[in-house]
Coordinates of C-alpha atoms in Angstrom, one line a residue:
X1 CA 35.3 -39.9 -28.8
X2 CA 37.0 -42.7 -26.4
X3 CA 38.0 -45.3 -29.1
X4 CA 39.8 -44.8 -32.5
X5 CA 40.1 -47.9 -34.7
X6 CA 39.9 -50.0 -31.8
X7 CA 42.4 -47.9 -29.4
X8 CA 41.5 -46.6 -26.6
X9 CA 41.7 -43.1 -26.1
X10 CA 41.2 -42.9 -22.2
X11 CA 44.3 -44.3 -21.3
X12 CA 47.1 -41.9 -20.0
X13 CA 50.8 -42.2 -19.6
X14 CA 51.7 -43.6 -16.3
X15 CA 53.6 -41.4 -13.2
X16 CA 55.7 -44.1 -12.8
X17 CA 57.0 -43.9 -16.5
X18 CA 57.3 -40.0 -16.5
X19 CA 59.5 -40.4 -13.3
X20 CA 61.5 -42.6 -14.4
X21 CA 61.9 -40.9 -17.7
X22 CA 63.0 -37.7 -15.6
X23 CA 65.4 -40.4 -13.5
X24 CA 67.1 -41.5 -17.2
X25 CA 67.5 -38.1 -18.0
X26 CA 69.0 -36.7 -15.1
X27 CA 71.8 -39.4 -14.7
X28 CA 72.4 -39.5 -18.3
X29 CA 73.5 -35.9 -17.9
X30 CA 75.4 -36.0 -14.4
X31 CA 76.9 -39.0 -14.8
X32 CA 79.5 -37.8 -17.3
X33 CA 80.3 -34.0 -15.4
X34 CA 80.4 -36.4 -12.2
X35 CA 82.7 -38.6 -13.8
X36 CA 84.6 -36.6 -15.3
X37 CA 85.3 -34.4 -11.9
X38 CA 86.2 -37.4 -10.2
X39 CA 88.6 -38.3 -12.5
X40 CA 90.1 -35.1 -13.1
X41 CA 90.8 -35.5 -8.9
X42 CA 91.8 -38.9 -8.5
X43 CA 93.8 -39.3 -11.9
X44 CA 95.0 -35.8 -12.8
X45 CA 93.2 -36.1 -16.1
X46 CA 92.8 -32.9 -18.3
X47 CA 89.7 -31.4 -20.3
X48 CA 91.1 -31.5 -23.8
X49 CA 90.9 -35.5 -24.0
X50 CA 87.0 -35.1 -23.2
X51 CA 86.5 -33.1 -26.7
X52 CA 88.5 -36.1 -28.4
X53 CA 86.4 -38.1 -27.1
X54 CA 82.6 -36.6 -27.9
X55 CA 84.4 -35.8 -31.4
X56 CA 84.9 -39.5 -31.3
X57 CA 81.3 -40.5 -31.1
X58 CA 79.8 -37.5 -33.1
X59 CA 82.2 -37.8 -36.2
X60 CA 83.1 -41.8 -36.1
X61 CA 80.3 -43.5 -34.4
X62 CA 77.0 -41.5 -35.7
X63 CA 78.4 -40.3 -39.1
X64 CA 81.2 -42.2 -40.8
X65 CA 79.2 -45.3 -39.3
X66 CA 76.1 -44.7 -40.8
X67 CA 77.2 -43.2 -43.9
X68 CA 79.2 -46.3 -44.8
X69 CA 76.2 -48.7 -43.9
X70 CA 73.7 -46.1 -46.2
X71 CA 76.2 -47.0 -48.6
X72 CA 76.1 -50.8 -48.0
X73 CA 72.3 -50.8 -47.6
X74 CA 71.9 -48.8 -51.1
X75 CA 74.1 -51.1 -52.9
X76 CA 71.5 -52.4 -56.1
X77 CA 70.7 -55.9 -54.6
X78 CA 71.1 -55.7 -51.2
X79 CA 67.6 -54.8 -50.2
X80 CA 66.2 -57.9 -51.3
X81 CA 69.3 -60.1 -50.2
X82 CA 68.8 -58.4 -46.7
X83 CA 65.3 -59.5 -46.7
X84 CA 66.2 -63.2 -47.4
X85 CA 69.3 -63.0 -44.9
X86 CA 68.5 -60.9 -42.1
X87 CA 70.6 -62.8 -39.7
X88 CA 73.7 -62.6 -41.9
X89 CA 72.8 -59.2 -42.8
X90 CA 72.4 -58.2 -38.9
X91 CA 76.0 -59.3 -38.6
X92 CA 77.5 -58.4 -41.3
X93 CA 76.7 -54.8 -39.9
X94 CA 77.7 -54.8 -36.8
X95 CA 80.8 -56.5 -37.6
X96 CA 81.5 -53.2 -39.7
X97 CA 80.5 -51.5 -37.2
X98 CA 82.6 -52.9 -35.0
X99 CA 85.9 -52.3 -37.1
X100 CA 84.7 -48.8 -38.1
X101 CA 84.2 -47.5 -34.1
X102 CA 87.1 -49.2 -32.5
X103 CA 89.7 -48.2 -35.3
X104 CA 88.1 -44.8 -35.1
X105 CA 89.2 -44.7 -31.2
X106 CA 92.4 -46.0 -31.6
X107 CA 93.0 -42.8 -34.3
X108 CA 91.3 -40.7 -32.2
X109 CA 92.7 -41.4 -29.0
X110 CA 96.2 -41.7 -30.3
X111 CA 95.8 -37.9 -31.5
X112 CA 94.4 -36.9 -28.0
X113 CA 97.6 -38.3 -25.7
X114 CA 99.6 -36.5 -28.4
X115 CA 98.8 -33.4 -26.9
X116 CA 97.7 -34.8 -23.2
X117 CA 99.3 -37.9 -22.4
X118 CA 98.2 -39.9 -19.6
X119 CA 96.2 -42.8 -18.2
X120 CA 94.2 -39.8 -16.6
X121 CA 93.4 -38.5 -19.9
X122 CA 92.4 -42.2 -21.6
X123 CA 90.0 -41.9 -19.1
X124 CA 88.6 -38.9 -19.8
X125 CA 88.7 -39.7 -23.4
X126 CA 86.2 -42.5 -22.8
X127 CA 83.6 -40.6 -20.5
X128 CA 83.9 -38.3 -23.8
X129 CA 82.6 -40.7 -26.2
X130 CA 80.3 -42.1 -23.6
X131 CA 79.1 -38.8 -22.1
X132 CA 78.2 -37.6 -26.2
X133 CA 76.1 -40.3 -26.8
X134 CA 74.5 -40.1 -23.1
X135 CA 73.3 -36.4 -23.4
X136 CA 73.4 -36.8 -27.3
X137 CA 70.8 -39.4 -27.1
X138 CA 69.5 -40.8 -23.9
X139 CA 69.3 -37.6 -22.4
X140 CA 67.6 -36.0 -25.2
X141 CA 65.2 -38.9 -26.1
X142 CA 63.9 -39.1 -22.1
X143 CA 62.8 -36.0 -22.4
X144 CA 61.2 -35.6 -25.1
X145 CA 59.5 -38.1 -24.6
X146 CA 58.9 -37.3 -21.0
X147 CA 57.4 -33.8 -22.5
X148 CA 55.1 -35.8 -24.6
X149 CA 54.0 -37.7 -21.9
X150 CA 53.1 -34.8 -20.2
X151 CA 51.2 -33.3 -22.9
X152 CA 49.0 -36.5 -23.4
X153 CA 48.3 -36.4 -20.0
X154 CA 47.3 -32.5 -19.9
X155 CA 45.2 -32.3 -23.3
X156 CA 43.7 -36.1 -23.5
X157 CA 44.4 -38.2 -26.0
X158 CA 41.1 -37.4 -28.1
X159 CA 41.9 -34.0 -29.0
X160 CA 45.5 -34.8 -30.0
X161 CA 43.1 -37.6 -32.4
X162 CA 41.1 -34.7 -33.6
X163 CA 44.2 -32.2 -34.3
X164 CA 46.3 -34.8 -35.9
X165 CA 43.6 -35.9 -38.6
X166 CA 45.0 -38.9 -40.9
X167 CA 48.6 -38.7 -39.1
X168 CA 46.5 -39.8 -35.7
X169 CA 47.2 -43.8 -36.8
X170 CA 51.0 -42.9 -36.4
X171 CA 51.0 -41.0 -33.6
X172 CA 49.0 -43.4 -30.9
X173 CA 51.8 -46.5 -32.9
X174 CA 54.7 -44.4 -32.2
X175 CA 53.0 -43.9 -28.0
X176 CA 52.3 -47.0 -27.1
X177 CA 55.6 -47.6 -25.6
X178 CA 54.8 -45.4 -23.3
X179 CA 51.8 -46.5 -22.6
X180 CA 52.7 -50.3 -22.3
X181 CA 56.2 -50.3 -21.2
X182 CA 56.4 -51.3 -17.5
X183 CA 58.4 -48.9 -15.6
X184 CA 61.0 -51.7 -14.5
X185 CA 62.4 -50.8 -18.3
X186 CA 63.0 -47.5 -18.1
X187 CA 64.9 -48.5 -14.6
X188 CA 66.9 -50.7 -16.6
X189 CA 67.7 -48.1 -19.2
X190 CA 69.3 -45.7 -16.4
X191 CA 71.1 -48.6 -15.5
X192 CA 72.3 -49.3 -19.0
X193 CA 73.7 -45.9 -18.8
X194 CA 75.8 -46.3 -16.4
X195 CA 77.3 -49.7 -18.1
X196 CA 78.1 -48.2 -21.3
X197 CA 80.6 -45.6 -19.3
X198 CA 82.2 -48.6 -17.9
X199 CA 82.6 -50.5 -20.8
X200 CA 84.1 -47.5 -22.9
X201 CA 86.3 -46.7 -20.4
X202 CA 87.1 -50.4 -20.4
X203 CA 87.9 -50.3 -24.5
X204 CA 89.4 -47.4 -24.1
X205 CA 91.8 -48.5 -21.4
X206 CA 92.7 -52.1 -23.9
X207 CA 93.4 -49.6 -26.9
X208 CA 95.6 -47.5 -24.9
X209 CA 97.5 -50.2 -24.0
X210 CA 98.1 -50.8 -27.5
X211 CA 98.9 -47.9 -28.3
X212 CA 101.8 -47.5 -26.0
X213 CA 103.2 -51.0 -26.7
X214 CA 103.7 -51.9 -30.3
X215 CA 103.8 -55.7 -29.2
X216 CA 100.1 -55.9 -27.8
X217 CA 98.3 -54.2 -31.7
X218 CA 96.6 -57.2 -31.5
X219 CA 94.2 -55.8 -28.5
X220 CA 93.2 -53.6 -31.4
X221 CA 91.3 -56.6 -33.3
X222 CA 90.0 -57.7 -29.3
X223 CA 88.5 -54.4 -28.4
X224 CA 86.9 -54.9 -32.3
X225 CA 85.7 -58.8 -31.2
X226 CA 84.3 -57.3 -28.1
X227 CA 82.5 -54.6 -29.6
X228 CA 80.8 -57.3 -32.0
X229 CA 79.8 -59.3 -29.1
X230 CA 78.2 -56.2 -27.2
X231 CA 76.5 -54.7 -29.7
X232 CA 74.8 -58.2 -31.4
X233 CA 72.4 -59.2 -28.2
X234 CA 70.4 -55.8 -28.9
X235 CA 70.2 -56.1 -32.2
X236 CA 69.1 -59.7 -32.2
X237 CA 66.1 -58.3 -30.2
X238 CA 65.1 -55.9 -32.3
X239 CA 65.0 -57.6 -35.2
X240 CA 63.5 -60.6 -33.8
X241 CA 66.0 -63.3 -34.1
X242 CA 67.5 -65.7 -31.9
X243 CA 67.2 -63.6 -28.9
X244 CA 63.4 -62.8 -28.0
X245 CA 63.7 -61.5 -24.5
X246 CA 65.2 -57.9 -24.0
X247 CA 65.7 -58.8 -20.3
X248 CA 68.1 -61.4 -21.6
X249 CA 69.8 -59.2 -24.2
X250 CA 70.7 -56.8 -21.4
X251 CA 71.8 -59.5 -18.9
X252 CA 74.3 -60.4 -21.6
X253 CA 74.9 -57.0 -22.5
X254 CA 76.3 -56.9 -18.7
X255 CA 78.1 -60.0 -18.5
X256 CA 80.3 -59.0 -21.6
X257 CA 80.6 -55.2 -20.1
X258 CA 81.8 -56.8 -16.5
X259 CA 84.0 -59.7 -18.3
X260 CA 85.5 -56.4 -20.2
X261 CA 86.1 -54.5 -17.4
X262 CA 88.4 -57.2 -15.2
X263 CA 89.9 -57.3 -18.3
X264 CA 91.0 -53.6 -18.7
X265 CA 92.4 -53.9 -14.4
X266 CA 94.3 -57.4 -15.4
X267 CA 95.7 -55.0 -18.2
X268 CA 96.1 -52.1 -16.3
X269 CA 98.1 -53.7 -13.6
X270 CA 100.0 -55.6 -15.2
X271 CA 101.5 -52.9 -18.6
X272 CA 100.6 -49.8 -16.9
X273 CA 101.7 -50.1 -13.4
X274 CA 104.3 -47.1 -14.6
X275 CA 101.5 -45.0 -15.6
X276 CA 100.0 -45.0 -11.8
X277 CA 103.0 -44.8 -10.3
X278 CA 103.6 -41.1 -12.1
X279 CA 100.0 -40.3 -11.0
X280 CA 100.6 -41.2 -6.9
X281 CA 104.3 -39.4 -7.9
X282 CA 102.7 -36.1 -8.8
X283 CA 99.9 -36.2 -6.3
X284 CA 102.3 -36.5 -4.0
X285 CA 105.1 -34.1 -5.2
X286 CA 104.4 -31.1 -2.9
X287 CA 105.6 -29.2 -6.2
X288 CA 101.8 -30.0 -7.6
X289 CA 99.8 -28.0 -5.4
X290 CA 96.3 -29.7 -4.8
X291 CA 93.6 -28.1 -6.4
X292 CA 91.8 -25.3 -4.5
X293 CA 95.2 -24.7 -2.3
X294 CA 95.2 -21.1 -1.5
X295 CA 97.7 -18.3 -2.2
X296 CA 98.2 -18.0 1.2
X297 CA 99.0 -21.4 2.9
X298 CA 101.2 -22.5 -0.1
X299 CA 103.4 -18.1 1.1
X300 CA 103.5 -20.5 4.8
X301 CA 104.3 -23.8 2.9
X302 CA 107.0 -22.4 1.2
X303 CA 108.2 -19.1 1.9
X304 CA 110.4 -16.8 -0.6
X305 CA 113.6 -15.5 0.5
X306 CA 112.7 -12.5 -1.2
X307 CA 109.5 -12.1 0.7
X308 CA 106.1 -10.3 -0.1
X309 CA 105.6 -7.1 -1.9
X310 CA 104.3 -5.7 1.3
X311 CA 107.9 -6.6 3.3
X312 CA 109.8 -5.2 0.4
X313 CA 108.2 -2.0 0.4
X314 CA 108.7 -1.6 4.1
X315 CA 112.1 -2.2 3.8
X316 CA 112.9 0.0 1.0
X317 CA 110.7 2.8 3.2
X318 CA 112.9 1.8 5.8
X319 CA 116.3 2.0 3.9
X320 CA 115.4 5.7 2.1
X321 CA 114.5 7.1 5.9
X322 CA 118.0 5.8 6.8
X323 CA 119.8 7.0 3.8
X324 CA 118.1 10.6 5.2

């Protein structure tokens, strides 16, 4: 058997796709224990803020989210006004959202620099809620999807037919993705990766700022506008409205992620020039010892007046032989 209902069952996943799937999935993982390292070096940040943040994602973004939009959606009415409204409906959701993610960071985040305060640790914090959904997701959705490319490609698409019976009309749907999809979209999927990291840190950075001055709350409601704004291209593509090409959803996707971004370093120098300072201070401060400095050259560095255990033992040897 070669076709079923018209498909055609030679075809195989591409090499190109399966590499690039393996590409997505390694960066999605070693972007975040790369980032994190890096700024752990550069701005002293600690490890507790990167639990805050995965929390962040896991509990705000993934369940409070979606339980409070099940809720909407199961509202008596709402089906059939969604179905004559989409576009209202599309941002209706995203606007909640919107309000639901960012108000979630500025709790979470806020209970985070209680115990490890820092611009080192907001950092952290937002590789946290980007590095969960990275692994969380786009790591695990690569591969498995990698795996079942692999699979296809080792037992042939007709037997998989003939094992899968009346489900086989689902499966080669839920495939063709793979088997369509030019490879330059899984290239751009590793690169949207990367821009979510900035553009959490980015939020993260504008929240923090609120946080530590009770005059700028209103970047609370910005970080909520810019989240709305980042999240509607994407949708608008997959529901079909407005915006028809996904090249063009991501291309604004990275405009608003860049625009975002300048923002957060205008910010940054300009409310939280203290903040740096304290970081060049204590990397600086030869009372911080750099990480990986051993025992030894910090004894030359900066020498006891009491001396080693070694020297003290000689000279009490010393004083007892005298003594006798």
């Amino acid at each position: 058997m070669t076709v079923y209902n018209g498909f055609d069952l030679t075809q195989k996943i591409p090499g190109s796709t399966l590499f690039f799937l393996g590409i997505i999935c390694i960066i999605a993982i070693a972007l975040p224990v790369f980032l994190f390292q890096f700024i752990r070096k550069k701005f002293l940040g600690n490890w507790q803020p990167l639990i805050f943040g995965a929390i962040n994602y896991i509990l705000v973004e993934v369940m409070v989210c979606n339980l409070i939009l099940f809720g909407i959606i199961n509202i008596p009415g709402v089906v059939n006004f969604v179905d004559n409204h989409k576009l209202f409906y599309i941002f209706f959701i995203i606007l909640v959202a919107a309000v639901v993610n960012e108000i979630g960071r500025y709790l979470l985040l806020n209970m985070s620099l209680k115990r490890k305060n820092g611009f080192g640790n907001v950092l952290v914090f937002a590789v946290g809620v980007a590095g969960a959904r990275s692994i969380l997701i786009t790591a695990s959705q690569s591969f498995q999807s990698a795996v079942l490319g692999i699979s296809i490609n080792h037992a042939g698409l007709p037997s998989l037919v003939e094992e899968l019976g009346e489900n086989a009309d689902q499966f080669l749907q839920s495939i063709q993705p793979l088997l369509e999809n030019s490879f330059f979209i899984y290239l751009l999927t590793s690169f949207d990766v990367i821009v979510s990291f900035f553009f959490h840190i980015a939020l993260s950075v504008l929240i923090f700022i609120a946080i530590k001055r009770t005059d700028k709350k209103w970047l609370i409601g910005l970080s909520i506008l810019i989240r709305f704004l980042y999240e509607l291209p994407i949708q608008l593509h997959s529901y079909g409205l407005l915006i028809k090409n996904f090249y063009l959803a991501e291309g604004i996707v990275i405009f608003i992620t860049l625009m975002v971004c300048y923002l957060a370093w205008k910010f940054t120098l300009q409310f939280l020039s203290e903040e740096l300072e304290e970081i060049q201070r204590k990397k600086e401060d030869p009372s911080f010892p750099k990480y990986g400095t051993s025992l030894k050259n910090l004894s030359k560095e900066k020498k006891s007046p009491i001396g080693s255990i070694r020297n003290n033992a000689n000279i009490m040897a010393d004083k007892k032989h005298t003594e006798n």
